[in-house]
Coordinates of C-alpha atoms and ligand atoms in Angstrom, one line a residue:
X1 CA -0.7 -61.7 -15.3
X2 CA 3.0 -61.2 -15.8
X3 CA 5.6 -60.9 -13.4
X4 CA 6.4 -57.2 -14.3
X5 CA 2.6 -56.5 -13.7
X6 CA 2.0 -58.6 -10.2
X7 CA 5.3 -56.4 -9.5
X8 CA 4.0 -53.3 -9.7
X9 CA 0.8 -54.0 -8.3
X10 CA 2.3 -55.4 -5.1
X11 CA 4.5 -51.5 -5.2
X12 CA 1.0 -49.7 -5.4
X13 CA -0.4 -51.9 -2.3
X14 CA 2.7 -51.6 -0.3
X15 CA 2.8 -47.5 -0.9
X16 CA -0.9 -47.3 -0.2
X17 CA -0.1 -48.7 2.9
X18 CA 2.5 -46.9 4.1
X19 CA 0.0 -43.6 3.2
X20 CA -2.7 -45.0 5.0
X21 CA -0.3 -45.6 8.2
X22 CA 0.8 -42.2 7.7
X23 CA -2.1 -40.7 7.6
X24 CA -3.8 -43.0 10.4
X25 CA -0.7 -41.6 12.5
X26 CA -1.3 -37.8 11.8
X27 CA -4.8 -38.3 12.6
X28 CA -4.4 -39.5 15.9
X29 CA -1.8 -37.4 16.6
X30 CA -4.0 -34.4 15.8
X31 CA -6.8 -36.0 18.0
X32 CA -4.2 -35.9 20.9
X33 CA -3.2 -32.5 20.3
X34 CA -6.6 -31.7 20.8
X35 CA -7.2 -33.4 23.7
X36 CA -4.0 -31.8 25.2
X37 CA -4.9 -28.6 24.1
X38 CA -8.6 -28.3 25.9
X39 CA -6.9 -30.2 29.0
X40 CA -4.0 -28.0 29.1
X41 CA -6.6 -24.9 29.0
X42 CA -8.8 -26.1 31.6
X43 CA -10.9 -28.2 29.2
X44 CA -14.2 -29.7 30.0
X45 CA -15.8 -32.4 30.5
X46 CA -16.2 -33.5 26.9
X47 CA -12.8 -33.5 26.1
X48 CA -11.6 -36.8 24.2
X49 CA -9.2 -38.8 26.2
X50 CA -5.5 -39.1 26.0
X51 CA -2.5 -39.5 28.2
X52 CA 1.2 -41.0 27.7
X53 CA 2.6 -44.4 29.2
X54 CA 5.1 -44.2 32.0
X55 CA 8.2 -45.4 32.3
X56 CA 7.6 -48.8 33.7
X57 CA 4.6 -48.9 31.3
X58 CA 7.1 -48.3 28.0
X59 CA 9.0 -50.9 29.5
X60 CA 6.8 -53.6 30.4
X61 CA 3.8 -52.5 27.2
X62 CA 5.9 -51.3 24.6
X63 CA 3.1 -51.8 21.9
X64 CA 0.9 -50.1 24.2
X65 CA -1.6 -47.4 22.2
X66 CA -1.9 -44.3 24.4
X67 CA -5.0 -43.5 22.9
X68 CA -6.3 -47.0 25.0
X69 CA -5.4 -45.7 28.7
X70 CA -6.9 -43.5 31.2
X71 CA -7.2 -39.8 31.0
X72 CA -5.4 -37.0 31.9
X73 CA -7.3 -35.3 34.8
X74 CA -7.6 -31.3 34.5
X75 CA -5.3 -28.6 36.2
X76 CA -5.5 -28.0 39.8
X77 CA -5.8 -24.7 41.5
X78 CA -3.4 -23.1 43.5
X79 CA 0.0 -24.8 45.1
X80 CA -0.1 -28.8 44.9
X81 CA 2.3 -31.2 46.6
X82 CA 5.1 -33.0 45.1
X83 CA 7.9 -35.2 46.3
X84 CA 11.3 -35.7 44.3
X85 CA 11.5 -39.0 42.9
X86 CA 14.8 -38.9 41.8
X87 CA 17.4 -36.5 40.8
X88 CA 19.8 -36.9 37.2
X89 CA 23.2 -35.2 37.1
X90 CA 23.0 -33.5 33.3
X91 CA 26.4 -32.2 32.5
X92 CA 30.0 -32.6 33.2
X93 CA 30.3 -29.6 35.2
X94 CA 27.5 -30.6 37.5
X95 CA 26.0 -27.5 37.4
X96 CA 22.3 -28.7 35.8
X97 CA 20.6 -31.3 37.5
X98 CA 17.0 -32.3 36.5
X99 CA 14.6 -33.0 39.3
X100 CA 11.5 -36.0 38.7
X101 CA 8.4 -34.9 40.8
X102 CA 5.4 -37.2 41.4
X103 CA 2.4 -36.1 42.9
X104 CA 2.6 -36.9 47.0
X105 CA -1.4 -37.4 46.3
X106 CA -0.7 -40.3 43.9
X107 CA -3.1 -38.8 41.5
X108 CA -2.5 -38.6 37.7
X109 CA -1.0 -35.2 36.2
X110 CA -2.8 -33.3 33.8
X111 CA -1.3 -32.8 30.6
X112 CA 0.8 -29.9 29.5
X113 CA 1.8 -28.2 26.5
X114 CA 5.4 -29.1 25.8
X115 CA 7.5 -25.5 26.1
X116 CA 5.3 -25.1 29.4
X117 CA 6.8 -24.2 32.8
X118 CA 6.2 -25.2 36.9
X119 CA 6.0 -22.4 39.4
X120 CA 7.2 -23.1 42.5
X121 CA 7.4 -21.6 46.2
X122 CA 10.1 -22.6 47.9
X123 CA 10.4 -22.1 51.9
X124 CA 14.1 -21.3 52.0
X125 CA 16.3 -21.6 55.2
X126 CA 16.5 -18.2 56.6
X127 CA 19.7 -18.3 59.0
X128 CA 17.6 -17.8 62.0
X129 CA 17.5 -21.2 63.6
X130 CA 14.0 -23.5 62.1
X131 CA 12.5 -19.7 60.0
X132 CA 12.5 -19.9 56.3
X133 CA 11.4 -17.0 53.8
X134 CA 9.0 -17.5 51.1
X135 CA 10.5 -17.7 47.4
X136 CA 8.6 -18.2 44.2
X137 CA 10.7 -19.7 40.8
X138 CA 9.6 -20.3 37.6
X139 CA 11.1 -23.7 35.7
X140 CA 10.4 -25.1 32.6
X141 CA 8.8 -28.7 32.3
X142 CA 12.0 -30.2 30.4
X143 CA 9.9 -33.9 29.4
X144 CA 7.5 -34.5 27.3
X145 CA 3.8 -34.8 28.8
X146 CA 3.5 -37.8 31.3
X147 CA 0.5 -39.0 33.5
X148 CA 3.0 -39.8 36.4
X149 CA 6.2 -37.6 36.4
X150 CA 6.9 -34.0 35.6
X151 CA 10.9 -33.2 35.5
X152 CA 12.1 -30.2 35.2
X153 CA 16.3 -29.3 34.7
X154 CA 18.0 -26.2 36.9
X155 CA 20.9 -24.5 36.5
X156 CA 22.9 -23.4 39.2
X157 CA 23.1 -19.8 39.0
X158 CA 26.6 -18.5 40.6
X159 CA 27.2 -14.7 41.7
X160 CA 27.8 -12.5 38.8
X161 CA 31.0 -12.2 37.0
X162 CA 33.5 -10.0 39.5
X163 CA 30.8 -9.8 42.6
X164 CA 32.2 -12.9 44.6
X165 CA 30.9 -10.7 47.5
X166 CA 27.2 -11.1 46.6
X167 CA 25.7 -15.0 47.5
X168 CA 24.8 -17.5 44.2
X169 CA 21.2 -17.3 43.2
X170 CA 18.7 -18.4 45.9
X171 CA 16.4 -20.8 44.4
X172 CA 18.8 -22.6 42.1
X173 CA 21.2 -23.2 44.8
X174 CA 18.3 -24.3 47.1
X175 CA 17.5 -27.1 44.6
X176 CA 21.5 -28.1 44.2
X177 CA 22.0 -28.4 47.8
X178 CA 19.3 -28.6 49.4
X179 CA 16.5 -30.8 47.5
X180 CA 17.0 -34.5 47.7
X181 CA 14.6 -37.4 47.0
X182 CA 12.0 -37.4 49.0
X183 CA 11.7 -33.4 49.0
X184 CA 8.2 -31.9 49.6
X185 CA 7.9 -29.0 47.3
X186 CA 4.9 -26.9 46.5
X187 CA 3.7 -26.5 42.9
X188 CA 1.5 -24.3 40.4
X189 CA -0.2 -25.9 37.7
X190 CA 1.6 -26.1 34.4
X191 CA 1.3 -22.6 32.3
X192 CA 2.7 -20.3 29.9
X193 CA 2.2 -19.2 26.3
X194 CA 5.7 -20.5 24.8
X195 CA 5.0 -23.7 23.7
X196 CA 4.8 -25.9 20.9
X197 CA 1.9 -25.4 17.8
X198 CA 1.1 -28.9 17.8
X199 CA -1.2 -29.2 15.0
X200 CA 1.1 -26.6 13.1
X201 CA 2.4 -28.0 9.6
X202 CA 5.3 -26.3 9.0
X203 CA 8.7 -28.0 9.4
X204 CA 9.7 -26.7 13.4
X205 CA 13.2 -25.0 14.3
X206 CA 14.4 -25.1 17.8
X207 CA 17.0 -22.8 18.7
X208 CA 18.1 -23.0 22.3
X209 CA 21.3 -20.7 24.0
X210 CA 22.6 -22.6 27.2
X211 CA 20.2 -23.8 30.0
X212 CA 17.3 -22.4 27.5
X213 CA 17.5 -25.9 26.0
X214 CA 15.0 -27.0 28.8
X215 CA 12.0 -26.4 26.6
X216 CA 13.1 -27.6 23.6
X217 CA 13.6 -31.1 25.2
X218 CA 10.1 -31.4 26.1
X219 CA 9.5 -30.1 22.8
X220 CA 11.3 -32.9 21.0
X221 CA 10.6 -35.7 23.6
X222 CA 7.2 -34.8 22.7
X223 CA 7.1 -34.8 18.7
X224 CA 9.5 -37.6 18.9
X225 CA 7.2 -39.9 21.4
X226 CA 4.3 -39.0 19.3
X227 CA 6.2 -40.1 16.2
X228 CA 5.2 -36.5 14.5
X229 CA 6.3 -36.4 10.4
X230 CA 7.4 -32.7 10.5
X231 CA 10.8 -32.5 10.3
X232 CA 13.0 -30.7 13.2
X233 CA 15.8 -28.7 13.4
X234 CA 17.9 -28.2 16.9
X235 CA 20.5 -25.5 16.9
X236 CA 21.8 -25.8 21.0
X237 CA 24.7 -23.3 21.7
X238 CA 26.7 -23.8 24.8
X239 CA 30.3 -22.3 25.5
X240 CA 32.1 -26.1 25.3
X241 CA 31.5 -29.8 26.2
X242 CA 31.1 -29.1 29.8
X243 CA 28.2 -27.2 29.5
X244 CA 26.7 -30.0 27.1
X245 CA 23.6 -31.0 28.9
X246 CA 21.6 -34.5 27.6
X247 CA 24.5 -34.9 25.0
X248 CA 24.4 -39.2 24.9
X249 CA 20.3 -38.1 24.5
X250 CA 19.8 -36.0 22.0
X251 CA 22.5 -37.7 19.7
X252 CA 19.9 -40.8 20.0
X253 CA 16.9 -38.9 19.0
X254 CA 19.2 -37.9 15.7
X255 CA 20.0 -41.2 15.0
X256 CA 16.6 -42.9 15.2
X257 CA 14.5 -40.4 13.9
X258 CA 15.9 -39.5 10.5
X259 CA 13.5 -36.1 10.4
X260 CA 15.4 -34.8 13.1
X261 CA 18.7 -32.6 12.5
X262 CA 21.1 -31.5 15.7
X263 CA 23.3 -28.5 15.2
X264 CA 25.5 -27.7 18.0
X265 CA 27.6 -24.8 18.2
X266 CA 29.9 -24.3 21.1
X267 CA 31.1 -20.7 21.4
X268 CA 35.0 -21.5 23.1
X269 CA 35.9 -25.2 22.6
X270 CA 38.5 -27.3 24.5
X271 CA 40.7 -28.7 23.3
X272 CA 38.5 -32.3 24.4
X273 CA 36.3 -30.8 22.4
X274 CA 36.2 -33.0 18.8
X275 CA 34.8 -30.7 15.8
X276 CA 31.7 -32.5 13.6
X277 CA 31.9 -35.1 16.5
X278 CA 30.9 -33.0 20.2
X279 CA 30.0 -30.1 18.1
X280 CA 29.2 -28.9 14.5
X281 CA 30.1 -25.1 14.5
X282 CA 32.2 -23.2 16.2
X283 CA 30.8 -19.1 17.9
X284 CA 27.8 -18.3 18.2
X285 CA 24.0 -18.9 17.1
X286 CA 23.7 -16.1 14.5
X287 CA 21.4 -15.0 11.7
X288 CA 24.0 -16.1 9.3
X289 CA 24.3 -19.5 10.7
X290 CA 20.8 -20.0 10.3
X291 CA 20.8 -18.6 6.8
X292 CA 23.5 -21.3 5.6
X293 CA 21.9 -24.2 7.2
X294 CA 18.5 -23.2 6.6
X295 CA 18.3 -21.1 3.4
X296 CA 15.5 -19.2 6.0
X297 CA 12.7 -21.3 4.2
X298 CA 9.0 -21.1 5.7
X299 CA 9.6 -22.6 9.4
X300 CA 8.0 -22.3 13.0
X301 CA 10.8 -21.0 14.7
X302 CA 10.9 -21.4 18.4
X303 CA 13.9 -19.7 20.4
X304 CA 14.8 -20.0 24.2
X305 CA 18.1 -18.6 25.5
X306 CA 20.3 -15.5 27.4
X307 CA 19.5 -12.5 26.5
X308 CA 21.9 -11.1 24.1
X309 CA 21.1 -14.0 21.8
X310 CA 17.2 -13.3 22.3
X311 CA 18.1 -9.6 21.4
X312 CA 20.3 -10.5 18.5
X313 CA 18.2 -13.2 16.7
X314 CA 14.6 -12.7 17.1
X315 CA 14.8 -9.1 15.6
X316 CA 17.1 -10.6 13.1
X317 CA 14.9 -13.4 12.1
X318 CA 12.3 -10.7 11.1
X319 CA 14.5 -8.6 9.5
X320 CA 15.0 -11.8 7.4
X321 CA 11.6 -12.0 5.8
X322 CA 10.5 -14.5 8.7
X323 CA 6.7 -13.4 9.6
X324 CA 6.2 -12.6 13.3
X325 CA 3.8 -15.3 13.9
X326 CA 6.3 -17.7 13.0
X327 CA 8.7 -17.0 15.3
X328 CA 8.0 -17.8 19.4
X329 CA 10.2 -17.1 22.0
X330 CA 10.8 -17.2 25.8
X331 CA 13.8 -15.7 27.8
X332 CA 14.0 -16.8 31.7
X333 CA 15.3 -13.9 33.0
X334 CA 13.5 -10.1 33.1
X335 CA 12.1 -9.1 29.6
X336 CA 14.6 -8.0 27.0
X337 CA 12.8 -7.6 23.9
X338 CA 10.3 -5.1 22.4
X339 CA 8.6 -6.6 19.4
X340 CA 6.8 -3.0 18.9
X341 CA 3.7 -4.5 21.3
X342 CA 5.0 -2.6 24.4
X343 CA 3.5 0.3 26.0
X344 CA 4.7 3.4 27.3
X345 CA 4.7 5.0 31.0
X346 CA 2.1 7.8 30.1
X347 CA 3.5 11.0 30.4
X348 CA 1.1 13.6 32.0
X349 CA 1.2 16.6 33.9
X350 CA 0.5 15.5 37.1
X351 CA 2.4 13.3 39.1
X352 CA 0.7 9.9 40.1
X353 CA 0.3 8.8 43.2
X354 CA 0.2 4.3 44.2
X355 CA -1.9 3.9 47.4
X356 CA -1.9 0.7 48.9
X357 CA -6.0 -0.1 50.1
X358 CA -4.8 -2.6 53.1
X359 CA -2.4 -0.3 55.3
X360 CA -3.7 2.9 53.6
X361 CA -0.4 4.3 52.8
X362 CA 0.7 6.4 49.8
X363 CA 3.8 6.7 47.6
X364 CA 4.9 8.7 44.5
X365 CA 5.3 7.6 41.3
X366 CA 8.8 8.4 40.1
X367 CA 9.4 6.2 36.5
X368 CA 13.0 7.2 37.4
X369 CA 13.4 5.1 40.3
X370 CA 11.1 2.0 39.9
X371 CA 10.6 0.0 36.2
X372 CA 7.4 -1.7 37.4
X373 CA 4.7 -1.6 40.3
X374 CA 6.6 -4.8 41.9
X375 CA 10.0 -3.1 42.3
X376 CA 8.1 0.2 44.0
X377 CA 6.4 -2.1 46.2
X378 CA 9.2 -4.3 47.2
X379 CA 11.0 -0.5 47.8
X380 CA 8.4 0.0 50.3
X381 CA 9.7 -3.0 52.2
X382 CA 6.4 -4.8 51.7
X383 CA 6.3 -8.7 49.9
X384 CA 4.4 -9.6 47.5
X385 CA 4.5 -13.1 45.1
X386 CA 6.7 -13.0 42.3
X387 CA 8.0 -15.6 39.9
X388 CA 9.6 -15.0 36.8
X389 CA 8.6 -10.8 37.2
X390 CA 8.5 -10.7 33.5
X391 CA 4.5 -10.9 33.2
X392 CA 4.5 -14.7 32.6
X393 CA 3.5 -16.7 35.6
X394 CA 0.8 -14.5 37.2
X395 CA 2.4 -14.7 40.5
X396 CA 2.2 -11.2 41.2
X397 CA -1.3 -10.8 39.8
X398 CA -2.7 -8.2 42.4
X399 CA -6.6 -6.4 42.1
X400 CA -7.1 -3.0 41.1
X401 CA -9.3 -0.9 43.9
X402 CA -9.3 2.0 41.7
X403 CA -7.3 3.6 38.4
X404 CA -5.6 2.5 35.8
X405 CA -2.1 0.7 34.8
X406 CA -0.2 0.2 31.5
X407 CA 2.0 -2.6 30.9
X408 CA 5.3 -2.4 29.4
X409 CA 4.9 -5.5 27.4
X410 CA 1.9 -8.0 26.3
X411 CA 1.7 -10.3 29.3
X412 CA 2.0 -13.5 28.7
X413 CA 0.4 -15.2 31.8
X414 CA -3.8 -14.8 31.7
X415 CA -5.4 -11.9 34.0
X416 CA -8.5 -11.5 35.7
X417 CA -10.6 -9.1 35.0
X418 CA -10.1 -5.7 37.3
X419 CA -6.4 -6.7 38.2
X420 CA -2.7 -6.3 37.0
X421 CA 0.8 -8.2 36.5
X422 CA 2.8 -6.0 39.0
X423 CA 6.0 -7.0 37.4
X424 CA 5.2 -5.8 33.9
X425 CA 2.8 -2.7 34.9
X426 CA 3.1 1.0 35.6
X427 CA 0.5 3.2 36.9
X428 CA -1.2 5.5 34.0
X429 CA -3.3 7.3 36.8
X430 CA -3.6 7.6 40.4
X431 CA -4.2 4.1 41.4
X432 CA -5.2 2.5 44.6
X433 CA -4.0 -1.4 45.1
X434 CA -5.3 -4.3 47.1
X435 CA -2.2 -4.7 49.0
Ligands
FAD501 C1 9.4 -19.1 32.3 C2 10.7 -19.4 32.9 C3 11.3 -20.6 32.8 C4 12.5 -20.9 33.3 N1 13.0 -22.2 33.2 C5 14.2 -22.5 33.7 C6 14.8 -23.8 33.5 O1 14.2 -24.7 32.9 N2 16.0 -24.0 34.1 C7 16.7 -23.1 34.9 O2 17.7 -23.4 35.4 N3 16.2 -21.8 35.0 C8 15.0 -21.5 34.5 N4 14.4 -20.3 34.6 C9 15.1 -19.3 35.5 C10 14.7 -19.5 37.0 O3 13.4 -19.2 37.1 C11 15.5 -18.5 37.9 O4 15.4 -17.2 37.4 C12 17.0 -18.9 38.0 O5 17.1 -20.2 38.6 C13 17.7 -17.9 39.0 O6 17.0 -17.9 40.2 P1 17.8 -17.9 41.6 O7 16.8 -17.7 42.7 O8 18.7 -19.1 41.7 O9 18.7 -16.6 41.4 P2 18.4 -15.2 42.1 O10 18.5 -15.3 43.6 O11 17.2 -14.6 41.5 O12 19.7 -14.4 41.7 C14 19.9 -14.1 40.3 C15 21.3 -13.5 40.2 O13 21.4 -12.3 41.0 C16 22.5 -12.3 41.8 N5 22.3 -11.6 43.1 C17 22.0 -12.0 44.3 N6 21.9 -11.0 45.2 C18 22.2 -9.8 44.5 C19 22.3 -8.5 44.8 N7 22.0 -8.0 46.0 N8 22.6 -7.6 43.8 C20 22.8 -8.0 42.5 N9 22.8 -9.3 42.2 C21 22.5 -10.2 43.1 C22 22.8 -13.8 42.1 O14 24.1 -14.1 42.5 C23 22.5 -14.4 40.7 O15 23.5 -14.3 39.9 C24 13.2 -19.9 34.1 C25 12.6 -18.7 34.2 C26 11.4 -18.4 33.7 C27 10.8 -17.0 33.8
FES502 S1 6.1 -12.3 38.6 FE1 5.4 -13.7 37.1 S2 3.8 -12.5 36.2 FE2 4.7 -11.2 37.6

């Protein structure tokens, strides 16, 4: 055999290995997607086992094969308890910190689709000496699926622009000041439709406007820990370097995993700020932005940020040619956008009247004063749940006694049978409530 042929024979074998690695790697990535999905879901019993090192086990195993350790146990029901393990400064400001919470129980965490979120209900200090009131927040899981630790990042939230009279936001202060390692803090199970395809083939696009970036990082810890071959784009807008939360981070992920590509885009940059070093384009996350990098090929899109981005680009992305089901979104605030799935207060004759079956009182409906159910029964003084009040967490998920709602969006959190999202529903006819 000549040298040129023993050449070129040892090129086929090393290329058909390299194949065969890739293709034993999309395999079992596809088998843990799987898994994750049924767990994630609720899965039974039969579901095939999967779950991700920690940190001490990346440390001390680093050839360890996930596929080899224990199982992620399902969901629980209902509030669980935590206790902060630690708590990471994020940005220069000091305004996002990210909070590690281990189970107080010791057991393993189920798995959770990375985009998902935590509910939690907070008991909040009051002012009256020792009472607290009840407050329920939603906050997205911002690591990739772990069997010990969930994180999650939080943004202060100060008073609105030119309302210094009016106190910061309740929850997110409450984490800054108040929760410390060794906080208790009750927790829902992780949920929400936002999150990514992970069997999905098409190259991915994350496009995240300030402290939306939280899912996108368990997004990419994910595909990046699970060494996924699609390739993935980040745009992450923030107004300058202050703001830049996980910089040293997501530069790393960009310089060892050659599929992945970071745009940032900061909308008023200092003057600390260095162009094509701290940031790549200067304004603001825009159709046309997306069209020069992009070319607007086939992509999953997924998009995560305030709401006059959500309002400008997701509308703009279709207008684009980009099919619906290619684009996903979440916004953390009250729902801003109307994809054409959202349903209109009915307009009869009669007026309808909201009767609550506990204390057997009645109001009005006036569509002029109240946008959901919630807000008309938080007018009447009375409390009920709520968490995100945009129809995601099922917080406020209340039975129907009698009649009939209509919701002003598809909600996004699963209902039972014979109840209602207050947050996202208005009464179509007379309507008694089990409150
Ligand atoms: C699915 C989902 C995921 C989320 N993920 C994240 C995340 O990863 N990280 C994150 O930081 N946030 C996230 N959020 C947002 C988070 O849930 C909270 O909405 C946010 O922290 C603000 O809550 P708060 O209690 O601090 O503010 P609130 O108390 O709800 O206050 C909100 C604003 O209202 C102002 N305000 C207070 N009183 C009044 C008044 N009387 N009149 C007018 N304005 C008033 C406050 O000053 C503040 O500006 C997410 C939300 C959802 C729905
Ligand atoms: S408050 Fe979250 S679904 Fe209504």
């Amino acid at each position: 055999m000549s040298t040129a042929t023993l050449s070129s024979l040892i090129g086929v074998l090393i290329l058909g290995q390299v194949a065969g690695f890739a293709l034993v790697a999309r395999h079992r990535y596809r088998g843990k997607f799987r898994a994750l999905q049924t767990q994630a879901l609720g899965g039974g019993p039969g579901a095939p086992p999967y779950r991700t090192p920690s940190d001490a086990e990346e440390e001390n195993q680093d050839n360890v094969d996930p596929d080899e350790l224990d199982v992620f146990p399902s969901a629980w029901a209902g509030y669980k308890e935590f206790v902060v393990q630690r708590r990471t400064p994020e940005d220069r400001n000091g305004d996002v910190c990210s909070f590690h919470l281990a189970p107080a129980d010791g057991a393993r965490l189920p798995a959770f689709r990375p985009g998902q979120y935590l509910t939690f209900k907070l008991e909040i200090p009051n002012g009256d000496a020792g009472s607290t009131k009840g407050v329920v927040r939603c906050y997205s899981l911002s690591d990739r699926p772990r069997s010990d630790l969930y994180r999650v990042s939080i943004k202060r939230v100060p008073a609105p622009p030119g309302r210094a009279e009016l106190p910061g936001g309740v929850a997110s202060s409450h984490f800054h000041d108040l929760v410390r390692e060794g906080t208790r803090l009750a927790v829902r199970a992780p949920s929400g439709h936002f999150h990514l395809i992970e069997d999905g083939d098409l190259p991915i696009v994350l496009i995240a406007g300030g402290i939306g970036i939280t899912p996108m990082l368990s997004i990419l810890n994910a595909l990046a820990h699970w060494a996924d071959p699609r390739e993935v784009w980040l745009f992450y807008g923030v107004r300058n370097g202050t703001e830049h939360i996980m910089k040293e981070h997501l530069e790393t992920l960009r310089d060892t995993h050659p599929g992945f590509h970071l745009r940032v885009v900061y909308a008023n940059p200092s003057d600390a700020d260095i162009p094509g070093i701290d940031y790549h384009h200067r304004g603001y996350i825009d159709i046309r932005l997306l069209q020069e990098v992009l070319n607007l090929g086939r992509y999953e899109y997924y998009v995560c940020g305030p709401p006059p981005m959500m309002e400008a680009l997701v509308p703009a992305l279709e207008t684009a040619g980009v099919p619906a089901w290619n684009i996903h979104y979440e916004s953390f605030g009250p729902a801003s956008l109307n994809r054409g799935q959202t349903l209109t207060q009915a307009q009869g004759e009669s007026p309808i009247t909201v009767r609550f079956g506990k204390s057997g009182t009645s109001v009005p409906w006036d569509p002029a004063a109240s946008e959901s159910l919630l807000e008309l029964i938080e007018d009447q003084g009375i409390r009920v749940d709520s968490g995100c009040r945009a129809g995601s967490c099922g917080c406020c998920e209340t039975r129907i006694e009698a009649g009939e709602v209509l919701y002003r969006q598809q909600p996004d959190a699963d209902v039972k049978p014979g109840h209602c999202l207050l947050c996202i529903a208005t009464p179509s006819t007379d309507l008694t409530l089990d409150i």
